Amino acid sequence: MTEQEILTEVCTLLAPFNTNGVTLTAATDIPAELNIDSVGVLDFIMDVEDKFDIEIPMNVVAETHTIGDLVKVVQARIK
Amino acid sequence: MVDLLDKHKGIMERHARMMQLGVNAMGPVNDKILSPTRAIINGRETILAGTNNYMGMTFEKSCIDEGKKALDEFGTGTTGSRVANGNYAMHKALEAELAKFLNKQHCIVFTTGYQANLGMMSGLAGPRDTIFLDSDSHSSIYDGCTLSGAKLVRFRHNDATDLDKRMTRSEDNEGGKLVVLEGIYSMLGDRAPLKDFVEVKKKHGFQLLVDEAHSFGVLGPHGRGLADESGLEDEADFVVGTFSKSVGSIGGFGAGNHPLFEVLRFAMRPYLFTASSSPSTIATSLQAVKVLAREPERRDRIRANSERLFNGFKALGFEMGCDVVSPVIAVKCKDEVSTIQMWNAILQAGVYVNIALPPGTPNRLCLLRCSVSAAHSFDDIDKIIDVFGQVVKG
C-alpha cells in the first residue's frame, strides 16, 4: 500500500471520531486538534489495527501524535 | 514560559460548565455518615446508593472494636514500608487470613487497591513481556501496565475472540504474556466471560490475572469472586482485590499459587516504596474478612437487593449498562448536561448515586450508576426505584 492509500484509509477510520468536522490532513494532531479523549484515541487505534491486521501497542500510540505519524507506523508494520 | 497547568484548561472549562448548571457532581460533601447506607449531604438525610459498600461492612461493630483496639495498642500509623519498619504481625495475619479465604497459597497486602494493581502489573510484567488488557479496564490497571514498561495490547471488551486474534498477531513477541480481566466491570456491572477466555488461554498459553475488586466478597459460593462463581479458580494464576468495597476499609491484595510468588515483595515498587497500612486499617480489614467468611447470608442479601433494583429499573423501561444482575447497576442516559441535571435531582430527592461521564466510561456513555449494598433494606431499594422513576427520562 502507498502512503497516500494508508492516509485515506486512516482518515476514513478517524471520521466517526471527528465530531467537530476538522479537515483531516497528515499534519492533523489527533489528540490535540480533534474533540477526542484518551479512550477515544485508543478505540480508534484498535480500528486501525483491525483494518490493516497489525499490532500497534499502546506504548507506540503514546508517541504517535499526527495522522502522518500514524501512517508511518502503519506502513512500517504492514507485512 | 509555558505554564504547566495550561494543558488542563479543557478540564477546567468542562468543570466550569457543570458549575454553571448549579451542580458540583464531582464534589458532594458527606457532612455526616450515619450508617453504611445513610449520610447527611447538604443538610439532608440521604440514601447512599453509590458507595461500593457492597457488604455494608463500614459500621460492623466487631470491625470497629478491632480497629479501636489496634489504635490503642499499636498507634496511629506504621511510618514505614513493609520491607523496613512497617511490617507488623497483623499485616502477616491479614495475608494469612486472606490466603485462607481465597484458597491461595500466597497473598500480599497493599496500602490501597490502586497500588495493588500498580504493584502486581509492574511486578509480574517487564519491558520484554506483553500485557493484554481489556479495553474497559480500570485506570489502576492501565497505570500499572504503563509502570511495568511491558508492551501493551488492548483487546475489545469481554471479547475472547478478539483476544485470540490479537494474540495470534503477537505470537512472535518475546517474553511472557499476561492477560488482565475484571470480575465485575465497575461502570456497566458486566462480568468477564471467563470460560471463553480460558479457552484462549489453552490455545495460546499465557498467565491470567483477574481483578476481583468489585466481585470479591460478592460472587461465588465462597464469595471469592468471578473465578469462584465460574468454577475456574485454578485458571486464574493471579487474583487482585481491594478492601475499599466489600471489606469496608482501604487497601488491596494480590494472591496466587505460584511457587515464586513471594519474590514479588522485592520487585513491586508500589509495595516497596510506600508506608504500610495503618494498624487500625489492618485490624478492621482482618476482622471484616472473618465476618465475610462466617456470614454468607450477606451475599444472599446483596443478590436479592441487586435483583430488586435491576428489575425495578427494567420495569421503568431504562436502558441498563448490561443485562446481567450484579451490585453495579448503571442506567444509560442521553447526554452530559441532562445526566448532570438528573443526578442532581436524584440527590435533591434524597438518593446519592454516582455520575459517570466520558472518558471514565466505555463508548462515551453517560451513566447514572448505582451500587447496591447488603445493608440496604427493600424499602431503600424501592425508594431508589421511585426516585429514578420520577427523575430519569430515557
Coordinates of C-alpha atoms in Angstrom, one line a residue:
Chain A
M1 CA 0.0 0.0 0.0
T2 CA 1.2 3.5 -0.7
E3 CA 1.4 6.2 2.0
Q4 CA -1.4 8.0 0.3
E5 CA -3.7 4.9 0.3
I6 CA -2.9 4.4 4.0
L7 CA -3.6 8.0 4.7
T8 CA -7.0 7.8 3.0
E9 CA -7.9 4.6 5.0
V10 CA -6.8 6.2 8.3
C11 CA -8.9 9.3 7.6
T12 CA -11.9 7.2 6.9
L13 CA -11.5 5.3 10.1
L14 CA -11.0 8.5 12.0
A15 CA -14.1 10.2 10.6
P16 CA -16.6 8.8 13.2
F17 CA -14.3 10.2 16.0
N18 CA -14.0 13.6 14.2
T19 CA -17.2 15.1 15.8
N20 CA -16.2 18.7 15.2
G21 CA -15.6 18.1 11.4
V22 CA -12.0 19.2 11.4
T23 CA -10.3 18.9 7.9
L24 CA -8.1 15.9 8.2
T25 CA -4.5 16.1 6.8
A26 CA -1.3 14.3 7.5
A27 CA -0.4 17.2 9.8
T28 CA -3.5 17.0 12.0
D29 CA -2.6 16.3 15.6
I30 CA -5.1 13.6 16.6
P31 CA -5.4 14.2 20.4
A32 CA -4.7 18.0 20.3
E33 CA -6.9 19.1 17.3
L34 CA -9.8 16.7 17.4
N35 CA -12.5 16.5 20.0
I36 CA -11.4 13.0 21.0
D37 CA -10.5 11.9 24.6
S38 CA -7.8 9.4 25.6
V39 CA -10.0 6.4 25.4
G40 CA -11.4 7.5 22.0
V41 CA -7.8 7.6 20.6
L42 CA -7.3 4.0 21.8
D43 CA -10.6 2.8 20.4
F44 CA -9.7 4.4 17.0
I45 CA -6.2 2.7 17.1
M46 CA -8.0 -0.6 17.6
D47 CA -9.9 0.0 14.4
V48 CA -6.7 0.8 12.6
E49 CA -5.1 -2.4 13.9
D50 CA -8.0 -4.4 12.6
K51 CA -8.2 -2.7 9.3
F52 CA -4.6 -3.4 8.5
D53 CA -4.3 -6.6 10.6
I54 CA -1.3 -5.2 12.5
E55 CA -0.4 -4.7 16.1
I56 CA 0.1 -1.1 17.4
P57 CA 0.9 -1.4 21.1
M58 CA -0.3 1.4 23.4
N59 CA 3.3 2.3 24.1
V60 CA 3.7 3.2 20.4
V61 CA 0.4 5.2 20.4
A62 CA 1.8 7.4 23.2
E63 CA 4.5 8.6 20.8
T64 CA 2.2 9.0 17.8
H65 CA 0.6 12.4 17.5
T66 CA -0.3 13.4 13.9
I67 CA -2.1 11.4 11.3
G68 CA 1.2 11.4 9.4
D69 CA 3.0 9.8 12.3
L70 CA 0.3 7.1 12.4
V71 CA 0.5 6.5 8.7
K72 CA 4.3 5.8 9.1
V73 CA 3.6 3.4 12.0
V74 CA 1.1 1.5 9.9
Q75 CA 3.4 1.4 6.8
A76 CA 6.3 0.0 8.9
R77 CA 4.1 -2.7 10.4
I78 CA 2.3 -4.0 7.4
K79 CA 3.8 -7.3 6.4
Chain B
M1 CA 7.5 30.2 29.7
V2 CA 4.9 27.5 29.2
D3 CA 2.5 27.2 32.2
L4 CA 2.4 23.6 33.1
L5 CA -1.3 23.8 34.1
D6 CA -2.3 25.2 30.7
K7 CA -2.8 21.7 29.3
H8 CA -5.7 21.2 31.8
K9 CA -7.7 24.2 30.5
G10 CA -10.1 21.9 28.8
I11 CA -10.9 20.1 32.0
M12 CA -11.3 23.4 33.9
E13 CA -13.7 24.7 31.2
R14 CA -15.7 21.5 31.4
H15 CA -15.9 21.7 35.2
A16 CA -17.0 25.4 34.9
R17 CA -19.8 24.4 32.5
M18 CA -21.0 21.9 35.1
M19 CA -20.9 24.6 37.8
Q20 CA -22.9 26.9 35.6
L21 CA -25.7 24.3 35.9
G22 CA -25.5 24.9 39.6
V23 CA -24.2 21.4 40.3
N24 CA -20.9 20.2 41.6
A25 CA -21.3 16.5 40.8
M26 CA -17.6 15.9 41.3
G27 CA -17.6 17.1 44.9
P28 CA -20.6 16.4 47.0
V29 CA -19.7 16.5 50.7
N30 CA -20.8 14.0 53.3
D31 CA -21.2 16.1 56.4
K32 CA -22.0 13.0 58.5
I33 CA -22.1 9.3 57.8
L34 CA -25.0 7.7 59.8
S35 CA -24.7 4.1 58.6
P36 CA -23.4 2.1 55.6
T37 CA -26.5 3.3 53.7
R38 CA -27.2 6.8 55.1
A39 CA -25.4 10.1 55.2
I40 CA -26.2 13.8 55.8
I41 CA -25.5 15.6 52.5
N42 CA -26.4 19.3 52.1
G43 CA -28.1 19.1 55.5
R44 CA -30.4 16.3 54.3
E45 CA -30.5 12.6 55.2
T46 CA -29.7 10.8 52.1
I47 CA -29.8 7.1 51.0
L48 CA -26.3 6.1 49.8
A49 CA -26.6 4.1 46.6
G50 CA -23.2 4.8 45.1
T51 CA -20.6 3.8 47.7
N52 CA -19.4 0.3 46.6
N53 CA -20.0 -0.6 50.2
Y54 CA -21.3 -4.0 49.0
M55 CA -21.4 -5.9 52.3
G56 CA -22.3 -2.9 54.5
M57 CA -19.1 -3.5 56.4
T58 CA -18.2 0.0 57.4
F59 CA -20.1 0.1 60.6
E60 CA -19.7 -3.6 61.6
K61 CA -19.3 -3.4 65.3
S62 CA -16.7 -6.1 65.6
C63 CA -14.6 -4.4 63.0
I64 CA -14.8 -1.0 64.7
D65 CA -13.9 -2.7 68.0
E66 CA -10.8 -4.3 66.5
G67 CA -9.8 -1.0 64.9
K68 CA -10.1 0.8 68.2
K69 CA -8.1 -1.8 69.9
A70 CA -5.3 -1.7 67.3
L71 CA -5.2 2.1 67.6
D72 CA -4.7 1.8 71.4
E73 CA -2.2 -1.0 71.2
F74 CA -0.2 -0.1 68.0
G75 CA -0.7 3.6 67.5
T76 CA -1.9 5.6 64.5
G77 CA 0.5 4.6 61.8
T78 CA 3.4 2.4 60.9
T79 CA 5.6 5.2 59.5
G80 CA 7.4 2.8 57.2
S81 CA 7.5 0.2 54.4
R82 CA 6.7 -3.5 54.8
V83 CA 10.3 -4.2 54.0
A84 CA 11.6 -1.8 56.7
N85 CA 10.0 -0.9 60.0
G86 CA 6.3 -1.1 58.8
N87 CA 5.9 -4.9 58.9
Y88 CA 3.7 -5.8 61.8
A89 CA 2.4 -9.2 62.9
M90 CA -1.1 -8.1 61.9
H91 CA -0.1 -7.5 58.3
K92 CA 1.1 -11.1 58.2
A93 CA -2.1 -12.3 59.9
L94 CA -4.3 -10.4 57.4
E95 CA -2.3 -12.0 54.5
A96 CA -2.7 -15.5 56.0
E97 CA -6.5 -14.9 56.6
L98 CA -7.0 -13.7 53.0
A99 CA -5.0 -16.6 51.6
K100 CA -7.2 -19.0 53.6
F101 CA -10.4 -17.2 52.4
L102 CA -9.2 -17.2 48.8
N103 CA -7.8 -20.7 49.0
K104 CA -4.5 -19.5 47.6
Q105 CA -1.0 -20.3 48.9
H106 CA 0.3 -16.7 48.9
C107 CA -1.2 -13.3 49.5
I108 CA 0.4 -9.8 49.6
V109 CA -1.4 -6.9 51.1
F110 CA -1.0 -3.3 49.7
T111 CA -1.8 0.1 51.2
T112 CA -4.5 0.8 48.6
G113 CA -6.4 -1.1 45.9
Y114 CA -4.9 1.2 43.3
Q115 CA -1.4 0.2 44.5
A116 CA -2.3 -3.4 44.4
N117 CA -2.9 -3.2 40.6
L118 CA 0.2 -1.0 40.1
G119 CA 2.3 -3.4 42.1
M120 CA 1.0 -6.6 40.5
M121 CA 1.2 -5.4 36.9
S122 CA 4.6 -4.0 37.3
G123 CA 5.9 -6.9 39.4
L124 CA 4.7 -9.5 37.0
A125 CA 5.5 -7.9 33.6
G126 CA 8.6 -6.2 32.5
P127 CA 9.8 -4.5 29.3
R128 CA 10.3 -7.8 27.4
D129 CA 6.8 -9.0 28.2
T130 CA 3.3 -8.2 26.7
I131 CA 0.2 -7.4 28.7
F132 CA -3.1 -7.9 27.0
L133 CA -5.8 -5.8 28.8
D134 CA -9.5 -5.4 28.3
S135 CA -10.4 -2.0 26.8
D136 CA -12.8 -1.3 29.8
S137 CA -10.1 -1.9 32.4
H138 CA -9.9 0.3 35.5
S139 CA -7.4 3.1 35.4
S140 CA -5.3 1.3 38.1
I141 CA -4.8 -1.5 35.6
Y142 CA -3.8 0.9 32.8
D143 CA -1.4 2.8 35.1
G144 CA 0.1 -0.5 36.4
C145 CA 0.6 -1.6 32.8
T146 CA 2.4 1.7 32.0
L147 CA 4.6 1.3 35.1
S148 CA 5.6 -2.2 34.0
G149 CA 7.2 -1.0 30.8
A150 CA 5.7 -4.0 29.1
K151 CA 4.3 -3.9 25.5
L152 CA 0.6 -3.1 26.0
V153 CA -2.1 -4.6 23.7
R154 CA -5.7 -3.7 24.3
F155 CA -8.5 -6.0 23.2
R156 CA -12.2 -5.4 22.8
H157 CA -14.2 -5.5 25.9
N158 CA -15.2 -9.0 27.0
D159 CA -14.4 -10.4 23.6
A160 CA -12.3 -13.6 23.8
T161 CA -12.3 -14.0 20.0
D162 CA -10.7 -10.5 19.7
L163 CA -8.1 -11.5 22.3
D164 CA -7.4 -14.7 20.3
K165 CA -6.9 -12.6 17.2
R166 CA -4.6 -10.1 18.9
M167 CA -2.6 -13.0 20.5
T168 CA -2.1 -14.5 17.0
R169 CA -0.8 -11.2 15.7
S170 CA 1.6 -11.1 18.7
E171 CA 2.9 -14.6 18.5
D172 CA 6.4 -13.5 17.5
N173 CA 6.7 -11.4 20.6
E174 CA 9.4 -12.5 23.0
G175 CA 8.9 -12.7 26.8
G176 CA 5.9 -13.7 28.8
K177 CA 2.2 -12.9 28.3
L178 CA -0.1 -11.6 30.9
V179 CA -3.9 -11.2 30.3
V180 CA -5.8 -9.0 32.7
L181 CA -9.6 -9.3 33.2
E182 CA -12.0 -8.0 35.8
G183 CA -14.6 -10.0 37.7
I184 CA -17.2 -7.2 37.6
Y185 CA -16.5 -4.1 35.5
S186 CA -17.1 -1.0 37.6
M187 CA -19.0 1.1 35.2
L188 CA -21.5 -1.2 33.5
G189 CA -21.6 -4.1 36.0
D190 CA -20.9 -6.8 33.5
R191 CA -18.6 -9.8 34.2
A192 CA -15.8 -11.2 32.1
P193 CA -16.8 -14.3 30.2
L194 CA -14.1 -16.3 32.0
K195 CA -14.8 -19.6 30.3
D196 CA -14.3 -18.2 26.9
F197 CA -11.0 -16.6 27.9
V198 CA -9.8 -19.8 29.5
E199 CA -10.3 -21.4 26.0
V200 CA -8.0 -18.8 24.5
K201 CA -5.6 -19.5 27.4
K202 CA -5.4 -23.1 26.5
K203 CA -4.8 -22.3 22.8
H204 CA -2.1 -19.6 23.3
G205 CA -0.7 -20.2 26.7
F206 CA -0.5 -17.1 29.0
Q207 CA -0.7 -16.2 32.6
L208 CA -4.1 -14.8 33.7
L209 CA -4.8 -12.1 36.3
V210 CA -8.3 -11.5 37.4
D211 CA -9.1 -8.2 39.3
E212 CA -11.9 -9.1 41.6
A213 CA -12.2 -5.6 43.1
H214 CA -16.0 -5.4 42.6
S215 CA -16.6 -9.2 42.9
F216 CA -14.6 -10.2 45.9
G217 CA -17.0 -10.9 48.8
V218 CA -19.9 -10.8 46.3
L219 CA -19.7 -13.5 43.7
G220 CA -19.3 -17.3 44.0
P221 CA -20.3 -19.9 46.5
H222 CA -17.3 -18.9 48.8
G223 CA -17.5 -15.1 48.0
R224 CA -14.1 -15.2 46.3
G225 CA -15.3 -13.6 43.1
L226 CA -15.9 -14.4 39.4
A227 CA -13.4 -17.3 39.2
D228 CA -15.2 -18.9 42.2
E229 CA -18.6 -18.3 40.6
S230 CA -17.3 -19.8 37.3
G231 CA -15.7 -22.8 38.9
L232 CA -12.4 -21.8 37.2
E233 CA -10.2 -20.7 40.2
D234 CA -7.3 -22.8 39.1
E235 CA -7.1 -21.0 35.8
A236 CA -6.7 -17.6 37.5
D237 CA -3.0 -17.5 38.1
F238 CA -3.2 -14.3 40.0
V239 CA -6.0 -12.5 41.8
V240 CA -6.2 -8.9 42.8
G241 CA -8.7 -7.3 45.1
T242 CA -9.4 -4.3 47.2
F243 CA -10.5 -3.6 50.8
S244 CA -12.4 -0.4 49.9
K245 CA -15.5 -2.2 48.8
S246 CA -16.7 -5.5 50.4
V247 CA -14.2 -5.2 53.2
G248 CA -15.2 -1.7 54.1
S249 CA -11.8 -0.2 54.8
I250 CA -8.9 0.7 52.5
G251 CA -6.1 -1.4 51.0
G252 CA -5.7 -4.1 48.5
F253 CA -4.2 -7.5 47.9
G254 CA -2.6 -9.8 45.3
A255 CA -2.7 -13.5 45.6
G256 CA -1.7 -16.7 43.8
N257 CA -0.3 -20.2 44.0
H258 CA 2.9 -19.6 42.0
P259 CA 5.8 -21.0 43.9
L260 CA 7.9 -17.9 43.4
F261 CA 5.0 -15.5 44.3
E262 CA 6.8 -14.1 47.4
V263 CA 9.6 -12.7 45.3
L264 CA 7.1 -10.1 44.1
R265 CA 7.6 -8.4 47.5
F266 CA 11.0 -7.3 46.3
A267 CA 10.0 -6.5 42.8
M268 CA 7.0 -4.2 43.2
R269 CA 7.8 -0.6 43.7
P270 CA 4.3 0.4 44.8
Y271 CA 4.7 -2.2 47.6
L272 CA 8.3 -1.3 48.5
F273 CA 8.4 2.4 48.4
T274 CA 5.3 3.4 50.4
A275 CA 4.3 3.1 54.1
S276 CA 2.3 0.0 55.0
S277 CA -1.3 0.3 56.0
S278 CA -2.1 1.7 59.5
P279 CA -2.7 -0.7 62.4
S280 CA -6.4 0.2 62.7
T281 CA -7.0 -0.3 59.0
I282 CA -5.3 -3.7 59.0
A283 CA -7.3 -4.7 62.1
T284 CA -10.6 -3.7 60.6
S285 CA -9.8 -5.4 57.3
L286 CA -8.7 -8.6 59.1
Q287 CA -12.0 -8.7 61.1
A288 CA -14.0 -7.9 58.0
V289 CA -12.6 -10.9 56.1
K290 CA -13.5 -13.1 59.1
V291 CA -17.1 -11.7 59.0
L292 CA -17.3 -12.3 55.2
A293 CA -16.3 -15.9 55.7
R294 CA -18.8 -16.6 58.5
E295 CA -21.8 -14.6 57.3
P296 CA -22.5 -15.9 53.7
E297 CA -26.1 -14.6 54.2
R298 CA -24.7 -11.1 53.4
R299 CA -24.2 -12.4 49.8
D300 CA -27.8 -13.6 49.7
R301 CA -29.0 -10.2 50.8
I302 CA -26.9 -8.3 48.2
R303 CA -28.1 -10.7 45.5
A304 CA -31.8 -10.1 46.5
N305 CA -31.3 -6.3 46.7
S306 CA -29.5 -6.2 43.3
E307 CA -32.2 -8.2 41.6
R308 CA -34.9 -6.0 43.1
L309 CA -33.2 -2.8 41.9
F310 CA -32.3 -4.2 38.5
N311 CA -35.8 -5.5 37.9
G312 CA -37.4 -2.2 39.1
F313 CA -35.3 -0.2 36.7
K314 CA -36.1 -2.7 33.9
A315 CA -39.8 -2.3 34.6
L316 CA -39.4 1.5 34.2
G317 CA -38.0 0.9 30.7
F318 CA -34.5 2.2 31.4
E319 CA -31.6 1.1 29.2
M320 CA -29.3 -0.7 31.5
G321 CA -25.5 -0.9 31.5
C322 CA -25.7 -4.7 31.0
D323 CA -28.3 -7.4 31.0
V324 CA -26.8 -9.4 33.9
V325 CA -27.7 -8.6 37.5
S326 CA -24.8 -7.5 39.7
P327 CA -24.5 -5.0 42.5
V328 CA -23.3 -2.4 40.0
I329 CA -26.4 -1.2 38.2
A330 CA -26.0 1.5 35.6
V331 CA -28.6 3.4 33.7
K332 CA -27.6 4.8 30.3
C333 CA -28.5 8.5 29.8
K334 CA -28.8 10.7 26.7
D335 CA -26.1 13.3 27.1
E336 CA -23.8 15.0 29.7
V337 CA -26.0 18.0 30.6
S338 CA -29.2 16.0 31.2
T339 CA -27.2 13.4 33.1
I340 CA -25.8 16.1 35.4
Q341 CA -29.2 17.6 35.9
M342 CA -30.9 14.2 36.6
W343 CA -28.0 13.3 39.0
N344 CA -28.7 16.5 40.9
A345 CA -32.4 16.0 41.0
I346 CA -31.9 12.5 42.4
L347 CA -29.6 13.9 45.1
Q348 CA -32.2 16.6 45.9
A349 CA -34.8 13.8 46.3
G350 CA -32.6 12.2 48.9
V351 CA -30.6 9.5 47.0
Y352 CA -26.9 9.6 46.2
V353 CA -25.7 7.7 43.2
N354 CA -22.6 8.0 41.0
I355 CA -22.4 10.1 37.9
A356 CA -20.1 8.6 35.3
L357 CA -19.1 10.5 32.2
P358 CA -16.6 10.1 29.3
P359 CA -13.7 9.4 29.3
G360 CA -14.2 7.5 32.5
T361 CA -16.9 5.3 30.8
P362 CA -16.8 2.9 27.8
N363 CA -18.1 4.0 24.4
R364 CA -18.5 7.7 25.6
L365 CA -21.6 6.7 27.7
C366 CA -23.2 9.0 30.2
L367 CA -24.3 6.9 33.2
L368 CA -26.2 7.1 36.5
R369 CA -24.5 4.3 38.3
C370 CA -25.9 2.7 41.5
S371 CA -24.1 0.3 43.7
V372 CA -26.2 -1.9 45.9
S373 CA -25.4 -2.9 49.4
A374 CA -26.3 -5.9 51.5
A375 CA -27.2 -3.3 54.1
H376 CA -30.0 -1.7 52.0
S377 CA -33.5 -2.6 53.0
F378 CA -36.1 -3.4 50.4
D379 CA -37.7 -0.1 51.4
D380 CA -34.4 1.7 50.5
I381 CA -34.4 -0.1 47.1
D382 CA -38.0 0.8 46.4
K383 CA -37.3 4.4 47.3
I384 CA -34.4 4.5 44.8
I385 CA -36.6 3.0 42.1
D386 CA -39.3 5.5 42.9
V387 CA -36.9 8.5 42.8
F388 CA -35.4 7.3 39.5
G389 CA -38.9 6.8 38.1
Q390 CA -39.7 10.4 38.9
V391 CA -36.5 11.9 37.6
V392 CA -34.9 9.8 34.9
K393 CA -36.2 10.2 31.4
G394 CA -34.9 7.8 28.8

